[in-house]
Amino acid sequence: MLSKSLPADFADAQAKVGRHRFLILSMIFIVTVVNYADRATMSIAGTGVVKDLGLDPMMLGMIFSAFAWAYALGQIPGGWLLDRFGARRVYGWSLVLWSCFTMAQGTVGWFGLMGASAAMSLFAMRFMLGLVESPAFPANNRIVSCWFPTSERGTASALFNSAQYMAVVLFTPLMAWLTHALGWEHVFLWMGGLGLVLSLFWFALYREPHSDKRLSSKELDYMREGGALVDLELNRKEQKNKATFKEIKQLFTSRTLWAIYLGQYCITALTYFFITWFPIYLIKGRGMTIMEAGWVAALPAICGFSGGVLGGMFSDMLIRRGVHPSVARKTPFLIGMVMSTVLVMANFVDANWIVIALMAIAFFGKGLAAVGWAALSDTAPKNMVGLSGGVFNGIGNIAGIITPVVIGYIVATTGSFNIALWFVAAHGLLGVFAYGALAGRFERVELR
């Protein structure tokens, strides 16, 4: 039974056992920042792409959705690859390949393609980008499950998930400057090159807990005793267990898991609005320049990052105080999803600073609610951590297919973002239903 109050020497105890696991967390955080920056390249370069290649909003919406089609379809195979070959190899090669496809998007204009032919080429490249990125978040979840005890898992999951906001903070102004000063092609070329350099560091530095010589035995014991699945990769190599159809079926029949899946769908819908149409909303809907949009988009993202870190820390603090993980995971999610709905109020104000303030509140709420990966780590069957992460992220990213296309259709047919904001905000209420009404008590699903 966990103590009802935090021990006074909690921080000292952490220091004594070692902090190598936080170095691992910083690595996946950096990789995830680049991951999300590569996804968001088209949202920044989009206005230049539309102008130079003769595209319309529906074409751009389809190009935005191409990533999510492949990303969602690749989740289950990606999770299976992680369970079969481990996070180091699968994640590393995923990083190499997605960097190559990011660079390839910058070459479309070199071949004189225009209109539909350019749109088809970009769709294909974005599709491949989504496919090879598909193991990334299941890999993050697998790594956190291996390296972090239950009482730290919410913070760890929130940090890697909050990398999406840091990607906006760090790279949106840079990508806006590249588009303005050098042309939209350079956004893709420079970001892809950065990923290839980062892959060298990944293969040089990352090891699994059982084979990492820099990890002390004291820290390893602390991790294992706290619920970290430190032997997951070792068991994969030695036992080579294969999940049966009956076991896999439970991933799709558990009410607990379905509530978590639906919650992820809702938060992903909000994510895809912010990483696809949001900068274009600021430019087309609010009359900002691309440089203004690049800087302004970073402000709500800072709030999103802060909310994400706070949500994870708050959830873990509740667990350390003796609150059941189910309540500890649901509380920040429910509060955050309610807060995210305020973005629809932008339809009723004229001042751009108020719009940005509302978006900042919504971003903060979305960040606060980003505990889904921690909830999954607490509930996923032990021998299907990668596969369950793939199912979770695959279902969640169906929102990435639907949201950009629906918004593109709304903007193309109405010439306004008003209805689009109502559509996005509705996902906050649906998320509240998922965790507040559909979900039961979060417990680890035991295979039968």
CSV table of C-alpha atoms in Angstrom, one decimal:
chain,number,residue,atom,x,y,z
A,1,MET,CA,0.0,0.0,0.0
A,2,LEU,CA,1.4,3.4,-1.0
A,3,SER,CA,1.9,6.0,1.7
A,4,LYS,CA,-0.7,8.7,2.0
A,5,SER,CA,1.9,11.4,2.1
A,6,LEU,CA,5.1,12.0,0.2
A,7,PRO,CA,8.2,11.1,2.2
A,8,ALA,CA,10.3,14.2,3.0
A,9,ASP,CA,13.4,12.6,1.5
A,10,PHE,CA,11.8,11.5,-1.8
A,11,ALA,CA,14.2,13.6,-3.9
A,12,ASP,CA,17.2,12.4,-2.0
A,13,ALA,CA,16.0,8.8,-2.4
A,14,GLN,CA,15.8,9.3,-6.1
A,15,ALA,CA,19.3,10.7,-6.2
A,16,LYS,CA,20.7,7.7,-4.3
A,17,VAL,CA,19.4,5.1,-6.6
A,18,GLY,CA,20.6,6.9,-9.7
A,19,ARG,CA,19.1,8.9,-12.6
A,20,HIS,CA,20.2,7.1,-15.7
A,21,ARG,CA,16.6,6.4,-16.7
A,22,PHE,CA,16.1,10.1,-17.1
A,23,LEU,CA,18.9,10.2,-19.7
A,24,ILE,CA,16.9,7.6,-21.6
A,25,LEU,CA,13.8,9.8,-21.2
A,26,SER,CA,15.7,12.8,-22.6
A,27,MET,CA,16.7,10.8,-25.6
A,28,ILE,CA,13.2,9.7,-26.5
A,29,PHE,CA,12.0,13.3,-25.8
A,30,ILE,CA,14.5,14.7,-28.4
A,31,VAL,CA,13.6,12.1,-31.0
A,32,THR,CA,9.9,12.8,-30.5
A,33,VAL,CA,10.5,16.6,-30.8
A,34,VAL,CA,12.0,15.9,-34.3
A,35,ASN,CA,9.3,13.4,-35.0
A,36,TYR,CA,6.5,15.9,-34.5
A,37,ALA,CA,8.5,18.7,-36.2
A,38,ASP,CA,8.7,16.5,-39.3
A,39,ARG,CA,5.0,15.9,-39.2
A,40,ALA,CA,4.3,19.6,-38.9
A,41,THR,CA,6.6,20.7,-41.8
A,42,MET,CA,3.6,20.8,-44.3
A,43,SER,CA,1.5,23.0,-42.0
A,44,ILE,CA,4.2,25.7,-42.1
A,45,ALA,CA,5.3,25.2,-45.7
A,46,GLY,CA,1.6,24.7,-46.8
A,47,THR,CA,0.9,28.2,-47.9
A,48,GLY,CA,4.0,28.3,-50.1
A,49,VAL,CA,3.3,24.8,-51.4
A,50,VAL,CA,-0.3,25.8,-52.4
A,51,LYS,CA,0.9,28.9,-54.2
A,52,ASP,CA,3.8,27.3,-56.1
A,53,LEU,CA,2.3,24.0,-57.0
A,54,GLY,CA,-1.3,25.2,-57.7
A,55,LEU,CA,-3.1,23.3,-55.0
A,56,ASP,CA,-6.5,24.0,-53.4
A,57,PRO,CA,-7.7,23.5,-49.8
A,58,MET,CA,-9.2,20.1,-50.5
A,59,MET,CA,-6.0,18.9,-52.0
A,60,LEU,CA,-4.0,20.2,-49.0
A,61,GLY,CA,-6.5,18.5,-46.7
A,62,MET,CA,-5.9,15.2,-48.4
A,63,ILE,CA,-2.1,15.7,-48.3
A,64,PHE,CA,-2.4,16.4,-44.5
A,65,SER,CA,-4.5,13.2,-44.1
A,66,ALA,CA,-2.1,11.0,-46.1
A,67,PHE,CA,0.3,10.8,-43.1
A,68,ALA,CA,-2.4,9.7,-40.8
A,69,TRP,CA,-3.8,7.0,-43.2
A,70,ALA,CA,-0.4,5.3,-43.2
A,71,TYR,CA,0.4,6.1,-39.6
A,72,ALA,CA,-2.9,4.5,-38.3
A,73,LEU,CA,-2.5,1.5,-40.6
A,74,GLY,CA,1.1,0.9,-39.6
A,75,GLN,CA,0.4,1.0,-35.8
A,76,ILE,CA,-0.4,-2.7,-35.3
A,77,PRO,CA,2.4,-4.0,-37.6
A,78,GLY,CA,4.7,-1.4,-35.9
A,79,GLY,CA,3.8,-2.7,-32.5
A,80,TRP,CA,4.4,-6.3,-33.6
A,81,LEU,CA,7.8,-5.3,-34.9
A,82,LEU,CA,8.7,-3.8,-31.6
A,83,ASP,CA,7.6,-7.0,-29.7
A,84,ARG,CA,9.6,-9.1,-32.2
A,85,PHE,CA,12.8,-7.1,-32.7
A,86,GLY,CA,12.9,-4.6,-29.8
A,87,ALA,CA,12.8,-0.9,-29.5
A,88,ARG,CA,16.5,-0.1,-30.3
A,89,ARG,CA,16.5,-1.5,-33.8
A,90,VAL,CA,12.9,-0.7,-34.8
A,91,TYR,CA,12.9,2.9,-33.5
A,92,GLY,CA,16.4,3.6,-34.9
A,93,TRP,CA,15.6,2.5,-38.5
A,94,SER,CA,12.2,4.2,-38.2
A,95,LEU,CA,14.1,7.5,-37.5
A,96,VAL,CA,16.4,6.9,-40.5
A,97,LEU,CA,13.5,6.2,-42.9
A,98,TRP,CA,11.2,9.0,-41.8
A,99,SER,CA,14.0,11.5,-42.2
A,100,CYS,CA,14.6,10.4,-45.8
A,101,PHE,CA,10.9,10.8,-46.7
A,102,THR,CA,10.8,14.2,-45.0
A,103,MET,CA,13.7,15.3,-47.3
A,104,ALA,CA,12.0,13.8,-50.3
A,105,GLN,CA,9.0,16.2,-50.0
A,106,GLY,CA,11.3,19.1,-50.6
A,107,THR,CA,12.2,17.8,-54.0
A,108,VAL,CA,8.7,17.8,-55.6
A,109,GLY,CA,9.1,21.3,-57.0
A,110,TRP,CA,12.3,20.2,-58.8
A,111,PHE,CA,10.4,18.0,-61.3
A,112,GLY,CA,8.0,20.7,-62.5
A,113,LEU,CA,4.9,18.9,-61.0
A,114,MET,CA,1.8,21.1,-60.6
A,115,GLY,CA,-1.8,20.7,-59.5
A,116,ALA,CA,-3.1,17.1,-59.2
A,117,SER,CA,0.2,15.5,-60.1
A,118,ALA,CA,2.0,17.5,-57.4
A,119,ALA,CA,-0.7,16.6,-54.9
A,120,MET,CA,-0.4,12.9,-55.7
A,121,SER,CA,3.3,13.0,-55.2
A,122,LEU,CA,3.1,14.8,-51.9
A,123,PHE,CA,0.3,12.4,-50.8
A,124,ALA,CA,2.5,9.4,-51.6
A,125,MET,CA,5.5,10.9,-49.7
A,126,ARG,CA,3.4,11.9,-46.7
A,127,PHE,CA,1.8,8.4,-46.8
A,128,MET,CA,5.3,6.8,-46.6
A,129,LEU,CA,6.3,9.2,-43.9
A,130,GLY,CA,3.4,8.1,-41.8
A,131,LEU,CA,4.1,4.4,-42.4
A,132,VAL,CA,7.7,4.5,-41.3
A,133,GLU,CA,6.9,6.8,-38.3
A,134,SER,CA,4.3,4.4,-37.1
A,135,PRO,CA,6.5,2.5,-34.5
A,136,ALA,CA,7.6,5.7,-32.8
A,137,PHE,CA,5.0,6.2,-30.1
A,138,PRO,CA,4.5,2.5,-29.3
A,139,ALA,CA,8.3,2.4,-29.0
A,140,ASN,CA,8.2,5.4,-26.6
A,141,ASN,CA,5.5,3.6,-24.5
A,142,ARG,CA,7.6,0.3,-24.5
A,143,ILE,CA,10.7,2.2,-23.4
A,144,VAL,CA,8.9,4.0,-20.6
A,145,SER,CA,7.3,0.7,-19.5
A,146,CYS,CA,10.7,-0.9,-19.3
A,147,TRP,CA,12.6,2.0,-17.7
A,148,PHE,CA,10.1,3.6,-15.3
A,149,PRO,CA,8.2,2.4,-12.2
A,150,THR,CA,4.5,3.1,-12.0
A,151,SER,CA,4.9,6.1,-9.7
A,152,GLU,CA,7.0,7.9,-12.3
A,153,ARG,CA,5.4,6.6,-15.5
A,154,GLY,CA,2.8,9.4,-15.7
A,155,THR,CA,5.5,12.1,-15.7
A,156,ALA,CA,7.7,10.1,-18.1
A,157,SER,CA,4.8,9.5,-20.5
A,158,ALA,CA,3.7,13.2,-20.3
A,159,LEU,CA,7.2,14.4,-21.1
A,160,PHE,CA,7.6,12.4,-24.3
A,161,ASN,CA,4.0,13.2,-25.3
A,162,SER,CA,4.7,16.9,-24.6
A,163,ALA,CA,7.5,16.8,-27.1
A,164,GLN,CA,4.8,17.7,-29.7
A,165,TYR,CA,4.5,21.1,-28.1
A,166,MET,CA,8.2,21.6,-27.8
A,167,ALA,CA,8.5,20.8,-31.6
A,168,VAL,CA,6.2,23.8,-32.2
A,169,VAL,CA,8.0,26.1,-29.8
A,170,LEU,CA,11.5,25.2,-31.2
A,171,PHE,CA,10.9,24.6,-34.9
A,172,THR,CA,7.8,26.5,-36.0
A,173,PRO,CA,9.6,29.9,-36.0
A,174,LEU,CA,12.7,28.3,-37.6
A,175,MET,CA,10.6,26.6,-40.3
A,176,ALA,CA,8.7,29.8,-40.9
A,177,TRP,CA,12.0,31.7,-41.4
A,178,LEU,CA,13.3,29.0,-43.8
A,179,THR,CA,10.1,29.3,-45.8
A,180,HIS,CA,10.3,33.1,-45.8
A,181,ALA,CA,14.0,33.4,-46.5
A,182,LEU,CA,14.9,30.4,-48.6
A,183,GLY,CA,11.7,28.8,-49.8
A,184,TRP,CA,9.4,26.1,-48.6
A,185,GLU,CA,11.6,23.3,-50.0
A,186,HIS,CA,14.3,24.0,-47.4
A,187,VAL,CA,12.0,23.2,-44.5
A,188,PHE,CA,11.9,19.6,-45.6
A,189,LEU,CA,15.5,19.3,-46.6
A,190,TRP,CA,16.9,20.7,-43.3
A,191,MET,CA,14.5,18.8,-41.1
A,192,GLY,CA,15.2,15.5,-42.8
A,193,GLY,CA,18.9,16.1,-42.5
A,194,LEU,CA,18.6,16.8,-38.8
A,195,GLY,CA,16.8,13.5,-38.3
A,196,LEU,CA,19.6,11.5,-40.1
A,197,VAL,CA,22.2,13.1,-37.8
A,198,LEU,CA,20.1,12.2,-34.8
A,199,SER,CA,19.8,8.6,-35.8
A,200,LEU,CA,23.6,8.2,-35.4
A,201,PHE,CA,23.3,9.3,-31.8
A,202,TRP,CA,20.4,6.9,-31.2
A,203,PHE,CA,22.3,3.8,-32.3
A,204,ALA,CA,25.4,4.9,-30.4
A,205,LEU,CA,23.7,5.7,-27.1
A,206,TYR,CA,20.5,3.7,-26.6
A,207,ARG,CA,20.6,0.2,-24.9
A,208,GLU,CA,17.9,-1.9,-23.2
A,209,PRO,CA,17.9,-1.9,-19.3
A,210,HIS,CA,19.4,-5.5,-19.1
A,211,SER,CA,22.3,-4.6,-21.3
A,212,ASP,CA,23.0,-1.0,-20.5
A,213,LYS,CA,26.4,-0.9,-18.6
A,214,ARG,CA,25.8,2.6,-17.4
A,215,LEU,CA,22.8,1.6,-15.4
A,216,SER,CA,23.7,0.8,-11.8
A,217,SER,CA,22.3,-2.4,-10.1
A,218,LYS,CA,20.7,-0.2,-7.4
A,219,GLU,CA,18.8,1.8,-10.0
A,220,LEU,CA,17.8,-1.4,-11.9
A,221,ASP,CA,16.5,-2.9,-8.6
A,222,TYR,CA,14.6,0.3,-7.9
A,223,MET,CA,13.0,0.2,-11.3
A,224,ARG,CA,12.0,-3.5,-11.1
A,225,GLU,CA,10.6,-3.2,-7.6
A,226,GLY,CA,8.5,-0.2,-8.6
A,227,GLY,CA,6.8,-2.0,-11.5
A,228,ALA,CA,9.0,-1.2,-14.4
A,229,LEU,CA,9.1,-4.1,-16.9
A,230,VAL,CA,12.9,-4.1,-16.9
A,231,ASP,CA,13.2,-7.7,-18.2
A,232,LEU,CA,10.7,-7.2,-21.1
A,233,GLU,CA,13.4,-7.1,-23.8
A,234,LEU,CA,15.4,-9.9,-22.2
A,235,ASN,CA,12.3,-12.1,-22.1
A,236,ARG,CA,11.6,-11.3,-25.7
A,237,LYS,CA,15.0,-12.6,-26.7
A,238,GLU,CA,15.0,-15.7,-24.5
A,239,GLN,CA,11.3,-16.9,-24.6
A,240,LYS,CA,10.1,-15.5,-28.0
A,241,ASN,CA,6.5,-15.8,-26.8
A,242,LYS,CA,3.9,-15.4,-29.5
A,243,ALA,CA,0.5,-13.9,-28.7
A,244,THR,CA,-2.4,-16.2,-29.6
A,245,PHE,CA,-5.5,-15.0,-31.4
A,246,LYS,CA,-7.5,-15.3,-28.2
A,247,GLU,CA,-5.1,-13.1,-26.4
A,248,ILE,CA,-5.0,-10.5,-29.2
A,249,LYS,CA,-8.8,-10.5,-29.2
A,250,GLN,CA,-8.8,-9.2,-25.7
A,251,LEU,CA,-7.2,-6.0,-26.9
A,252,PHE,CA,-10.5,-5.3,-28.8
A,253,THR,CA,-13.0,-6.6,-26.3
A,254,SER,CA,-11.8,-4.9,-23.1
A,255,ARG,CA,-14.1,-2.0,-22.0
A,256,THR,CA,-11.1,-0.5,-20.1
A,257,LEU,CA,-8.9,-0.4,-23.2
A,258,TRP,CA,-11.7,0.8,-25.5
A,259,ALA,CA,-12.3,3.8,-23.2
A,260,ILE,CA,-8.5,4.6,-23.4
A,261,TYR,CA,-8.6,4.2,-27.2
A,262,LEU,CA,-11.5,6.6,-27.6
A,263,GLY,CA,-9.8,9.1,-25.3
A,264,GLN,CA,-6.8,8.9,-27.5
A,265,TYR,CA,-8.9,9.4,-30.6
A,266,CYS,CA,-10.3,12.6,-29.1
A,267,ILE,CA,-7.0,14.1,-28.0
A,268,THR,CA,-5.5,13.2,-31.4
A,269,ALA,CA,-8.2,15.1,-33.2
A,270,LEU,CA,-7.2,18.2,-31.2
A,271,THR,CA,-3.5,17.5,-32.0
A,272,TYR,CA,-4.1,17.2,-35.7
A,273,PHE,CA,-6.0,20.5,-35.8
A,274,PHE,CA,-3.0,22.2,-34.1
A,275,ILE,CA,-0.3,20.6,-36.3
A,276,THR,CA,-2.1,20.9,-39.6
A,277,TRP,CA,-4.7,23.7,-39.9
A,278,PHE,CA,-3.9,25.9,-37.0
A,279,PRO,CA,-1.1,28.0,-38.6
A,280,ILE,CA,-3.2,28.2,-41.8
A,281,TYR,CA,-6.2,29.3,-39.6
A,282,LEU,CA,-4.0,32.1,-38.2
A,283,ILE,CA,-2.9,33.2,-41.7
A,284,LYS,CA,-6.2,32.8,-43.7
A,285,GLY,CA,-8.7,33.1,-40.9
A,286,ARG,CA,-7.1,35.8,-38.8
A,287,GLY,CA,-5.0,37.7,-41.4
A,288,MET,CA,-1.6,37.1,-39.9
A,289,THR,CA,1.6,36.9,-42.0
A,290,ILE,CA,3.6,33.6,-42.1
A,291,MET,CA,6.2,35.0,-39.8
A,292,GLU,CA,3.6,36.2,-37.3
A,293,ALA,CA,1.9,32.9,-37.4
A,294,GLY,CA,5.2,31.1,-36.9
A,295,TRP,CA,5.9,33.0,-33.7
A,296,VAL,CA,2.4,33.2,-32.4
A,297,ALA,CA,1.8,29.5,-32.9
A,298,ALA,CA,4.7,28.9,-30.4
A,299,LEU,CA,2.9,30.7,-27.6
A,300,PRO,CA,0.0,28.2,-27.1
A,301,ALA,CA,2.5,25.4,-27.6
A,302,ILE,CA,4.4,26.6,-24.6
A,303,CYS,CA,1.2,26.3,-22.6
A,304,GLY,CA,0.6,22.9,-24.0
A,305,PHE,CA,4.0,21.7,-22.9
A,306,SER,CA,3.5,23.1,-19.5
A,307,GLY,CA,0.1,21.4,-19.2
A,308,GLY,CA,1.6,18.2,-20.4
A,309,VAL,CA,4.3,18.1,-17.8
A,310,LEU,CA,2.0,19.3,-15.0
A,311,GLY,CA,-0.6,16.6,-15.9
A,312,GLY,CA,1.9,13.8,-15.7
A,313,MET,CA,3.5,15.1,-12.5
A,314,PHE,CA,0.1,15.7,-10.9
A,315,SER,CA,-1.0,12.1,-11.8
A,316,ASP,CA,2.2,10.6,-10.4
A,317,MET,CA,1.9,12.7,-7.2
A,318,LEU,CA,-1.6,11.3,-6.6
A,319,ILE,CA,-0.3,7.8,-7.0
A,320,ARG,CA,2.5,8.4,-4.5
A,321,ARG,CA,-0.1,9.8,-2.1
A,322,GLY,CA,-2.0,6.5,-2.2
A,323,VAL,CA,-4.6,7.4,-4.8
A,324,HIS,CA,-5.5,4.5,-7.1
A,325,PRO,CA,-3.9,4.9,-10.6
A,326,SER,CA,-7.3,4.8,-12.1
A,327,VAL,CA,-8.4,8.0,-10.4
A,328,ALA,CA,-4.9,9.5,-10.8
A,329,ARG,CA,-4.9,9.1,-14.6
A,330,LYS,CA,-8.6,10.1,-15.1
A,331,THR,CA,-8.5,13.3,-13.1
A,332,PRO,CA,-6.1,15.4,-15.2
A,333,PHE,CA,-7.6,13.9,-18.4
A,334,LEU,CA,-11.2,15.0,-17.5
A,335,ILE,CA,-10.1,18.5,-16.4
A,336,GLY,CA,-7.9,19.0,-19.4
A,337,MET,CA,-10.5,17.9,-22.0
A,338,VAL,CA,-13.1,20.3,-20.6
A,339,MET,CA,-10.5,23.1,-20.9
A,340,SER,CA,-9.7,22.2,-24.5
A,341,THR,CA,-13.3,23.0,-25.6
A,342,VAL,CA,-12.8,26.8,-25.0
A,343,LEU,CA,-11.1,27.1,-28.4
A,344,VAL,CA,-14.6,27.3,-29.9
A,345,MET,CA,-15.0,30.7,-28.2
A,346,ALA,CA,-12.6,32.1,-30.9
A,347,ASN,CA,-15.6,32.2,-33.1
A,348,PHE,CA,-17.1,35.0,-31.0
A,349,VAL,CA,-14.2,37.4,-30.6
A,350,ASP,CA,-12.4,39.7,-33.0
A,351,ALA,CA,-9.1,40.6,-31.3
A,352,ASN,CA,-6.3,38.3,-32.3
A,353,TRP,CA,-4.8,38.4,-28.8
A,354,ILE,CA,-7.9,37.0,-27.3
A,355,VAL,CA,-7.9,34.2,-29.9
A,356,ILE,CA,-4.4,33.3,-29.0
A,357,ALA,CA,-5.3,33.4,-25.3
A,358,LEU,CA,-8.2,31.0,-25.9
A,359,MET,CA,-6.0,28.7,-28.0
A,360,ALA,CA,-3.4,28.8,-25.2
A,361,ILE,CA,-6.0,27.6,-22.7
A,362,ALA,CA,-7.1,24.9,-25.0
A,363,PHE,CA,-3.5,23.8,-25.6
A,364,PHE,CA,-2.8,23.8,-21.9
A,365,GLY,CA,-5.9,21.6,-21.3
A,366,LYS,CA,-4.9,19.2,-24.1
A,367,GLY,CA,-1.5,18.9,-22.6
A,368,LEU,CA,-3.0,18.3,-19.1
A,369,ALA,CA,-5.1,15.5,-20.6
A,370,ALA,CA,-2.2,13.7,-22.2
A,371,VAL,CA,-2.0,10.8,-19.8
A,372,GLY,CA,-3.3,8.2,-22.2
A,373,TRP,CA,0.1,6.5,-22.7
A,374,ALA,CA,0.5,6.3,-18.9
A,375,ALA,CA,-2.9,4.8,-18.6
A,376,LEU,CA,-2.1,2.3,-21.3
A,377,SER,CA,1.2,1.4,-19.6
A,378,ASP,CA,-0.8,0.6,-16.4
A,379,THR,CA,-3.4,-1.5,-18.1
A,380,ALA,CA,-1.8,-3.2,-21.2
A,381,PRO,CA,-1.2,-7.0,-21.0
A,382,LYS,CA,2.5,-7.6,-20.1
A,383,ASN,CA,3.5,-9.6,-23.1
A,384,MET,CA,1.7,-7.3,-25.6
A,385,VAL,CA,3.0,-3.9,-24.6
A,386,GLY,CA,4.1,-3.1,-28.1
A,387,LEU,CA,1.1,-4.5,-29.9
A,388,SER,CA,-1.4,-2.9,-27.4
A,389,GLY,CA,0.4,0.4,-28.0
A,390,GLY,CA,0.0,0.0,-31.7
A,391,VAL,CA,-3.7,-0.7,-31.4
A,392,PHE,CA,-4.1,2.3,-29.0
A,393,ASN,CA,-2.2,4.7,-31.3
A,394,GLY,CA,-3.7,3.2,-34.5
A,395,ILE,CA,-7.3,3.8,-33.3
A,396,GLY,CA,-6.3,7.2,-32.0
A,397,ASN,CA,-4.8,8.3,-35.3
A,398,ILE,CA,-7.9,7.5,-37.2
A,399,ALA,CA,-8.6,11.1,-36.0
A,400,GLY,CA,-5.6,12.2,-38.0
A,401,ILE,CA,-7.3,10.9,-41.1
A,402,ILE,CA,-10.7,12.4,-40.5
A,403,THR,CA,-9.9,15.7,-38.9
A,404,PRO,CA,-7.7,17.4,-41.6
A,405,VAL,CA,-10.1,16.2,-44.4
A,406,VAL,CA,-13.2,17.4,-42.5
A,407,ILE,CA,-11.7,20.8,-41.8
A,408,GLY,CA,-10.5,21.1,-45.4
A,409,TYR,CA,-14.0,20.3,-46.6
A,410,ILE,CA,-15.6,22.8,-44.2
A,411,VAL,CA,-13.1,25.6,-45.2
A,412,ALA,CA,-13.5,24.8,-48.9
A,413,THR,CA,-17.3,24.8,-48.8
A,414,THR,CA,-18.0,27.6,-46.3
A,415,GLY,CA,-14.9,29.8,-46.7
A,416,SER,CA,-14.7,30.0,-42.9
A,417,PHE,CA,-13.2,28.2,-40.0
A,418,ASN,CA,-16.2,28.7,-37.7
A,419,ILE,CA,-17.8,25.3,-38.1
A,420,ALA,CA,-14.4,23.7,-38.0
A,421,LEU,CA,-13.8,25.0,-34.5
A,422,TRP,CA,-17.1,23.6,-33.3
A,423,PHE,CA,-16.1,20.2,-34.8
A,424,VAL,CA,-12.7,20.2,-33.1
A,425,ALA,CA,-14.2,21.3,-29.7
A,426,ALA,CA,-16.8,18.5,-29.7
A,427,HIS,CA,-13.9,16.0,-29.3
A,428,GLY,CA,-13.2,17.5,-25.9
A,429,LEU,CA,-16.7,16.5,-24.7
A,430,LEU,CA,-16.5,13.1,-26.3
A,431,GLY,CA,-13.2,12.5,-24.4
A,432,VAL,CA,-15.0,13.4,-21.2
A,433,PHE,CA,-17.6,10.7,-22.0
A,434,ALA,CA,-14.9,8.1,-22.7
A,435,TYR,CA,-13.0,8.5,-19.4
A,436,GLY,CA,-15.9,9.7,-17.2
A,437,ALA,CA,-18.7,7.3,-18.3
A,438,LEU,CA,-17.4,4.5,-20.5
A,439,ALA,CA,-14.3,3.6,-18.6
A,440,GLY,CA,-14.4,1.4,-15.6
A,441,ARG,CA,-11.6,1.0,-13.0
A,442,PHE,CA,-8.1,1.0,-14.7
A,443,GLU,CA,-6.4,-2.3,-13.9
A,444,ARG,CA,-3.9,-4.3,-15.9
A,445,VAL,CA,-5.7,-6.5,-18.3
A,446,GLU,CA,-4.8,-10.1,-17.5
A,447,LEU,CA,-4.8,-12.5,-20.4
A,448,ARG,CA,-7.2,-15.4,-20.2
